[in-house]
mmCIF file of C-alpha atoms and ligand atoms in Angstrom:
data_model
loop_
_atom_site.group_PDB
_atom_site.id
_atom_site.type_symbol
_atom_site.label_atom_id
_atom_site.label_comp_id
_atom_site.label_asym_id
_atom_site.label_seq_id
_atom_site.Cartn_x
_atom_site.Cartn_y
_atom_site.Cartn_z
ATOM 1 C CA MET A 114 -5.502 13.012 12.407
ATOM 2 C CA LYS A 115 -5.657 9.230 12.309
ATOM 3 C CA ILE A 116 -5.234 7.090 9.251
ATOM 4 C CA LEU A 117 -5.240 3.559 8.246
ATOM 5 C CA VAL A 118 -2.985 1.685 5.800
ATOM 6 C CA ILE A 119 -3.700 -1.747 4.680
ATOM 7 C CA GLY A 120 -0.984 -3.778 3.035
ATOM 8 C CA ASP A 121 -1.365 -5.581 -0.372
ATOM 9 C CA ILE A 122 -4.736 -7.185 -0.569
ATOM 10 C CA VAL A 123 -4.479 -10.622 -2.120
ATOM 11 C CA GLY A 124 -7.451 -12.157 -4.040
ATOM 12 C CA LYS A 125 -10.841 -12.937 -2.576
ATOM 13 C CA PRO A 126 -9.721 -13.856 1.008
ATOM 14 C CA GLY A 127 -7.862 -10.582 1.234
ATOM 15 C CA ARG A 128 -10.897 -8.647 -0.029
ATOM 16 C CA GLY A 129 -13.324 -10.446 2.251
ATOM 17 C CA ILE A 130 -11.597 -9.736 5.503
ATOM 18 C CA LEU A 131 -10.973 -6.017 4.197
ATOM 19 C CA GLY A 132 -14.568 -5.648 4.118
ATOM 20 C CA ASP A 133 -15.308 -7.323 7.536
ATOM 21 C CA PHE A 134 -12.517 -5.045 9.023
ATOM 22 C CA LEU A 135 -13.647 -1.750 7.573
ATOM 23 C CA GLU A 136 -17.183 -2.499 8.437
ATOM 24 C CA ARG A 137 -16.195 -2.448 12.150
ATOM 25 C CA LYS A 138 -13.382 -0.018 12.243
ATOM 26 C CA LYS A 139 -13.468 2.608 9.569
ATOM 27 C CA ASP A 140 -15.218 5.232 11.547
ATOM 28 C CA ASN A 141 -11.941 5.329 13.591
ATOM 29 C CA TYR A 142 -10.048 6.779 10.674
ATOM 30 C CA ASP A 143 -9.935 10.038 8.755
ATOM 31 C CA LEU A 144 -8.495 8.547 5.731
ATOM 32 C CA VAL A 145 -8.215 4.832 4.586
ATOM 33 C CA ILE A 146 -5.376 3.804 1.971
ATOM 34 C CA VAL A 147 -4.915 0.402 0.701
ATOM 35 C CA ASN A 148 -2.533 -1.266 -1.567
ATOM 36 C CA GLY A 149 -4.599 -2.953 -4.322
ATOM 37 C CA GLU A 150 -1.973 -4.466 -6.728
ATOM 38 C CA ASN A 151 -2.932 -7.953 -6.001
ATOM 39 C CA ALA A 152 -6.652 -7.856 -5.293
ATOM 40 C CA ALA A 153 -7.760 -9.471 -8.557
ATOM 41 C CA ALA A 154 -6.732 -13.071 -7.933
ATOM 42 C CA GLY A 155 -3.173 -11.995 -6.904
ATOM 43 C CA PHE A 156 -2.690 -10.039 -10.291
ATOM 44 C CA GLY A 157 -3.596 -6.543 -10.588
ATOM 45 C CA LEU A 158 -7.185 -4.716 -10.199
ATOM 46 C CA THR A 159 -10.430 -4.444 -11.960
ATOM 47 C CA GLU A 160 -13.042 -1.631 -12.087
ATOM 48 C CA LYS A 161 -15.406 -3.778 -10.297
ATOM 49 C CA ILE A 162 -13.012 -4.530 -7.193
ATOM 50 C CA VAL A 163 -12.130 -0.820 -7.022
ATOM 51 C CA LYS A 164 -15.778 -0.040 -6.622
ATOM 52 C CA GLN A 165 -16.216 -2.526 -4.008
ATOM 53 C CA PHE A 166 -13.275 -0.962 -2.108
ATOM 54 C CA TYR A 167 -14.924 2.382 -2.301
ATOM 55 C CA GLY A 168 -18.137 0.834 -0.835
ATOM 56 C CA PHE A 169 -16.265 -0.453 2.016
ATOM 57 C CA GLY A 170 -14.845 3.139 2.807
ATOM 58 C CA VAL A 171 -11.426 3.047 1.033
ATOM 59 C CA ASP A 172 -10.410 6.450 0.156
ATOM 60 C CA VAL A 173 -7.161 5.978 -1.709
ATOM 61 C CA ILE A 174 -5.863 2.789 -3.565
ATOM 62 C CA THR A 175 -1.888 2.648 -4.015
ATOM 63 C CA THR A 176 -0.523 0.059 -6.148
ATOM 64 C CA GLY A 177 2.882 -1.433 -7.366
ATOM 65 C CA ASN A 178 4.523 -3.736 -10.274
ATOM 66 C CA HIS A 179 1.337 -5.735 -10.721
ATOM 67 C CA ILE A 180 -0.791 -2.700 -11.553
ATOM 68 C CA TRP A 181 -0.277 -3.400 -15.435
ATOM 69 C CA ASP A 182 -1.635 -7.177 -15.154
ATOM 70 C CA LYS A 183 -5.158 -6.640 -16.349
ATOM 71 C CA LYS A 184 -4.807 -4.873 -19.753
ATOM 72 C CA GLU A 185 -8.299 -3.330 -19.662
ATOM 73 C CA PHE A 186 -7.513 -1.827 -16.353
ATOM 74 C CA ILE A 187 -4.765 0.455 -17.805
ATOM 75 C CA ASP A 188 -7.350 2.692 -19.588
ATOM 76 C CA TYR A 189 -9.363 2.834 -16.130
ATOM 77 C CA LEU A 190 -6.429 4.595 -14.742
ATOM 78 C CA LYS A 191 -6.789 7.337 -16.971
ATOM 79 C CA LYS A 192 -10.067 8.370 -15.505
ATOM 80 C CA ASP A 193 -9.774 7.235 -11.753
ATOM 81 C CA HIS A 194 -7.107 9.336 -9.974
ATOM 82 C CA LYS A 195 -7.905 7.888 -6.474
ATOM 83 C CA VAL A 196 -6.060 4.776 -7.687
ATOM 84 C CA LEU A 197 -2.276 5.587 -7.978
ATOM 85 C CA ARG A 198 0.245 3.963 -10.096
ATOM 86 C CA PRO A 199 3.857 4.125 -8.999
ATOM 87 C CA LEU A 200 5.370 7.784 -9.868
ATOM 88 C CA ASN A 201 8.528 6.801 -11.244
ATOM 89 C CA TYR A 202 7.307 4.822 -14.242
ATOM 90 C CA PRO A 203 8.581 6.333 -17.545
ATOM 91 C CA LYS A 204 6.835 9.748 -17.901
ATOM 92 C CA GLY A 205 3.656 9.552 -20.261
ATOM 93 C CA VAL A 206 2.463 6.032 -19.027
ATOM 94 C CA PRO A 207 -1.257 6.132 -18.130
ATOM 95 C CA GLY A 208 -2.520 7.171 -14.632
ATOM 96 C CA VAL A 209 -0.982 9.238 -11.803
ATOM 97 C CA GLY A 210 1.575 8.689 -9.217
ATOM 98 C CA TRP A 211 0.286 11.110 -6.573
ATOM 99 C CA ASN A 212 -2.911 12.966 -5.780
ATOM 100 C CA ILE A 213 -4.320 15.266 -3.067
ATOM 101 C CA PHE A 214 -7.066 13.737 -1.134
ATOM 102 C CA GLU A 215 -9.392 15.148 1.427
ATOM 103 C CA THR A 216 -10.370 13.704 4.842
ATOM 104 C CA SER A 217 -13.930 13.616 6.115
ATOM 105 C CA LYS A 218 -13.026 16.783 8.172
ATOM 106 C CA GLY A 219 -11.682 18.484 5.342
ATOM 107 C CA VAL A 220 -8.011 18.173 5.660
ATOM 108 C CA LYS A 221 -6.024 17.706 2.625
ATOM 109 C CA VAL A 222 -3.482 14.808 2.483
ATOM 110 C CA GLY A 223 -0.999 14.295 -0.303
ATOM 111 C CA VAL A 224 -0.349 10.319 -1.161
ATOM 112 C CA ILE A 225 2.402 9.186 -3.484
ATOM 113 C CA SER A 226 3.008 5.707 -4.810
ATOM 114 C CA LEU A 227 6.461 4.948 -5.566
ATOM 115 C CA GLN A 228 8.345 1.946 -6.732
ATOM 116 C CA GLY A 229 11.878 0.483 -5.761
ATOM 117 C CA ARG A 230 14.350 -0.736 -8.377
ATOM 118 C CA ILE A 231 16.499 -3.678 -6.579
ATOM 119 C CA PHE A 232 15.290 -6.872 -7.731
ATOM 120 C CA MET A 233 12.327 -4.975 -9.515
ATOM 121 C CA PRO A 234 11.574 -3.851 -13.062
ATOM 122 C CA PRO A 235 13.940 -1.442 -14.289
ATOM 123 C CA ILE A 236 12.251 2.156 -13.917
ATOM 124 C CA ASP A 237 13.265 5.857 -13.156
ATOM 125 C CA CYS A 238 15.063 6.706 -9.948
ATOM 126 C CA PRO A 239 12.546 6.895 -7.088
ATOM 127 C CA PHE A 240 14.674 9.256 -5.121
ATOM 128 C CA GLN A 241 14.955 11.812 -8.135
ATOM 129 C CA ARG A 242 11.370 11.474 -9.162
ATOM 130 C CA ILE A 243 9.842 12.042 -5.684
ATOM 131 C CA THR A 244 12.230 15.107 -5.317
ATOM 132 C CA GLU A 245 10.992 16.657 -8.429
ATOM 133 C CA ILE A 246 7.232 16.781 -7.055
ATOM 134 C CA LEU A 247 7.628 17.408 -3.185
ATOM 135 C CA ASP A 248 7.760 21.075 -3.390
ATOM 136 C CA GLU A 249 4.478 21.171 -5.520
ATOM 137 C CA ILE A 250 2.501 18.853 -2.854
ATOM 138 C CA LYS A 251 4.187 21.050 0.094
ATOM 139 C CA LYS A 252 2.331 24.002 -1.283
ATOM 140 C CA LYS A 253 -0.999 22.263 -0.995
ATOM 141 C CA THR A 254 -0.567 20.353 2.417
ATOM 142 C CA LYS A 255 1.762 19.481 5.307
ATOM 143 C CA TYR A 256 0.455 15.834 5.328
ATOM 144 C CA ILE A 257 2.434 13.691 2.888
ATOM 145 C CA ILE A 258 2.206 9.974 2.720
ATOM 146 C CA VAL A 259 4.575 7.775 0.739
ATOM 147 C CA ASP A 260 4.011 3.951 -0.183
ATOM 148 C CA PHE A 261 7.251 2.753 -1.197
ATOM 149 C CA HIS A 262 6.722 -0.461 -3.070
ATOM 150 C CA ALA A 263 9.987 -2.185 -3.048
ATOM 151 C CA GLU A 264 11.730 -5.518 -2.321
ATOM 152 C CA ALA A 265 14.976 -4.837 -0.711
ATOM 153 C CA THR A 266 14.847 -3.708 2.909
ATOM 154 C CA SER A 267 17.970 -1.676 2.415
ATOM 155 C CA GLU A 268 16.189 0.596 -0.402
ATOM 156 C CA LYS A 269 13.205 0.897 1.621
ATOM 157 C CA MET A 270 14.897 2.074 4.740
ATOM 158 C CA ALA A 271 17.223 4.626 2.680
ATOM 159 C CA MET A 272 14.079 5.911 1.284
ATOM 160 C CA GLY A 273 12.733 6.384 4.846
ATOM 161 C CA ARG A 274 16.001 8.328 5.859
ATOM 162 C CA PHE A 275 16.017 10.164 2.617
ATOM 163 C CA LEU A 276 12.370 11.501 3.248
ATOM 164 C CA ASP A 277 12.631 11.942 7.025
ATOM 165 C CA GLY A 278 11.661 15.481 7.931
ATOM 166 C CA LYS A 279 10.188 15.934 4.369
ATOM 167 C CA VAL A 280 6.995 13.755 4.700
ATOM 168 C CA SER A 281 4.835 12.668 7.220
ATOM 169 C CA LEU A 282 5.046 8.801 6.537
ATOM 170 C CA VAL A 283 6.829 6.416 4.719
ATOM 171 C CA PHE A 284 5.429 2.882 4.534
ATOM 172 C CA GLY A 285 6.833 -0.103 2.479
ATOM 173 C CA THR A 286 4.725 -2.708 0.521
ATOM 174 C CA HIS A 287 5.368 -5.485 -1.913
ATOM 175 C CA THR A 288 7.042 -8.240 0.125
ATOM 176 C CA HIS A 289 3.726 -9.304 1.676
ATOM 177 C CA ILE A 290 5.742 -9.907 5.123
ATOM 178 C CA GLN A 291 5.079 -7.413 7.748
ATOM 179 C CA THR A 292 8.197 -6.123 9.455
ATOM 180 C CA SER A 293 8.319 -5.045 13.071
ATOM 181 C CA ASP A 294 10.262 -1.789 12.817
ATOM 182 C CA ASN A 295 7.564 0.562 12.981
ATOM 183 C CA ARG A 296 8.840 3.672 14.401
ATOM 184 C CA VAL A 297 8.978 7.563 14.199
ATOM 185 C CA LEU A 298 12.303 8.709 12.705
ATOM 186 C CA ASP A 299 14.498 11.693 14.011
ATOM 187 C CA GLY A 300 12.993 14.204 11.730
ATOM 188 C CA GLY A 301 9.375 13.103 12.544
ATOM 189 C CA THR A 302 8.618 10.874 9.678
ATOM 190 C CA GLY A 303 6.613 7.724 10.573
ATOM 191 C CA TYR A 304 8.345 4.659 8.920
ATOM 192 C CA ILE A 305 7.956 0.889 8.330
ATOM 193 C CA THR A 306 9.725 -1.360 6.217
ATOM 194 C CA ASP A 307 6.757 -3.304 5.078
ATOM 195 C CA VAL A 308 3.151 -3.185 6.275
ATOM 196 C CA GLY A 309 2.275 -6.958 5.286
ATOM 197 C CA MET A 310 -0.255 -8.552 3.478
ATOM 198 C CA THR A 311 -3.985 -8.750 3.612
ATOM 199 C CA GLY A 312 -5.007 -12.251 2.494
ATOM 200 C CA SER A 313 -4.223 -15.890 3.357
ATOM 201 C CA HIS A 314 -1.324 -16.349 5.622
ATOM 202 C CA ASP A 315 -1.293 -20.161 5.147
ATOM 203 C CA GLY A 316 0.374 -20.352 1.693
ATOM 204 C CA VAL A 317 3.544 -18.580 0.231
ATOM 205 C CA ILE A 318 2.853 -14.643 0.353
ATOM 206 C CA GLY A 319 -0.819 -15.324 -0.451
ATOM 207 C CA MET A 320 -0.579 -18.386 -3.090
ATOM 208 C CA THR A 321 -1.024 -22.050 -2.234
ATOM 209 C CA VAL A 322 2.139 -24.006 -1.223
ATOM 210 C CA GLU A 323 1.267 -26.625 -3.935
ATOM 211 C CA THR A 324 1.312 -24.066 -6.727
ATOM 212 C CA VAL A 325 4.390 -22.170 -5.560
ATOM 213 C CA LEU A 326 6.713 -24.906 -4.299
ATOM 214 C CA PRO A 327 7.161 -26.557 -7.835
ATOM 215 C CA ARG A 328 8.494 -23.342 -9.353
ATOM 216 C CA PHE A 329 11.341 -23.345 -6.777
ATOM 217 C CA LEU A 330 12.099 -27.060 -7.075
ATOM 218 C CA THR A 331 12.026 -27.186 -10.961
ATOM 219 C CA SER A 332 12.405 -23.499 -12.219
ATOM 220 C CA LEU A 333 9.680 -24.246 -14.623
ATOM 221 C CA PRO A 334 6.778 -21.823 -14.764
ATOM 222 C CA THR A 335 3.623 -22.702 -12.835
ATOM 223 C CA LYS A 336 0.195 -21.287 -12.447
ATOM 224 C CA PHE A 337 -0.375 -19.856 -9.022
ATOM 225 C CA LYS A 338 -3.547 -20.330 -7.067
ATOM 226 C CA ILE A 339 -4.952 -18.033 -4.222
ATOM 227 C CA CYS A 340 -4.576 -19.597 -0.757
ATOM 228 C CA GLU A 341 -7.916 -19.650 1.025
ATOM 229 C CA GLU A 342 -6.956 -20.316 4.682
ATOM 230 C CA MET A 343 -6.011 -18.064 7.661
ATOM 231 C CA ALA A 344 -7.007 -14.675 6.359
ATOM 232 C CA ARG A 345 -5.260 -11.871 8.074
ATOM 233 C CA VAL A 346 -5.575 -8.061 7.770
ATOM 234 C CA ASN A 347 -2.011 -6.559 7.836
ATOM 235 C CA GLY A 348 -1.357 -2.867 8.010
ATOM 236 C CA ILE A 349 -0.648 0.163 10.318
ATOM 237 C CA GLU A 350 -2.651 2.686 12.023
ATOM 238 C CA VAL A 351 -0.783 6.159 12.187
ATOM 239 C CA GLU A 352 -1.603 9.545 14.074
ATOM 240 C CA PHE A 353 -0.247 12.847 12.965
ATOM 241 C CA ASP A 354 -0.030 16.119 14.605
ATOM 242 C CA GLU A 355 -1.019 19.520 13.502
ATOM 243 C CA TYR A 356 2.266 20.174 12.037
ATOM 244 C CA GLY A 357 2.285 16.962 9.702
ATOM 245 C CA LYS A 358 4.669 15.224 11.777
ATOM 246 C CA CYS A 359 4.003 11.402 12.957
ATOM 247 C CA SER A 360 3.112 11.124 16.740
ATOM 248 C CA ASN A 361 2.398 7.505 16.585
ATOM 249 C CA ILE A 362 2.608 4.323 14.258
ATOM 250 C CA ASP A 363 1.150 1.118 15.363
ATOM 251 C CA ARG A 364 1.138 -2.220 13.339
ATOM 252 C CA VAL A 365 -2.457 -3.842 12.539
ATOM 253 C CA ASP A 366 -2.137 -7.835 12.202
ATOM 254 C CA THR A 367 -5.541 -9.522 12.884
ATOM 255 C CA SER A 368 -7.773 -12.398 12.029
ATOM 256 C CA ILE A 369 -11.412 -12.236 11.519
ATOM 257 C CA GLU A 370 -11.995 -13.795 14.900
ATOM 258 C CA GLU A 371 -9.720 -11.025 16.442
ATOM 259 C CA ILE A 372 -11.011 -7.939 14.724
ATOM 260 C CA ASP A 373 -13.366 -6.790 17.462
ATOM 261 C CA PHE A 374 -10.889 -7.145 20.047
ATOM 262 C CA ALA A 375 -7.735 -6.081 18.057
ATOM 263 C CA ASP A 376 -4.894 -4.447 19.928
ATOM 264 C CA PHE A 377 -2.500 -2.848 17.716
ATOM 265 C CA LEU A 378 1.144 -3.503 18.045
HETATM 266 FE FE1 FE2 B 637 1.959 -7.220 -3.674
HETATM 267 FE FE1 FE2 B 638 4.452 -5.958 -5.854
#
């Protein structure tokens, strides 16, 4: 089984290049997972964008701290469980943190959205909350994929080690910077600290330099604007064996000009 994971899609440039990429490549994959927390101009998601992603061939949308930015979308989370909000928000908040999906070949895959706590909003312990549900998912499938949306590399690597041998893949999102540590851990779990960002690579993690820099220079709030230049697709392409172990994990980092010839890292 081969899946594609795409990192935080930021605004229109991110959505545009995602569509171009999937138009050419989606038939290569049994399942396509994207992190959509920044798809609506950098802040959250809308129903219209979700439908656009499904039209592109996206099967699962994971999210993170920005999922709550569009107030009207919180209601939508109650009815569309192909969009996952982080599992470890307090119990009772709208939406689901995991679900079972089926590939085109009928293979069941469990996907979990989880969020870190270092330099992030204070929420429940991700290590404890995922432990509570793993047995239930394992009864349904041996393929379990975790999006760990977190800031600190240490917390992400600790989660990779904690889940090694218990799940098929732990990939990080949220920093918007792709890390080069893609590998298969000792217990057979695929791991990368961050899959990176799909959007403009010319600004500061998706926003224009002109709107971000003043916040650092003055500490005053500024309104960020989506950067339009140099769009790239960032993600990973991952293969699994029949036992649910990861057999290969490659990075995807490509521009629109390179898509047709993309060689994965
Ligand atoms: Fe993000
Ligand atoms: Fe985030």
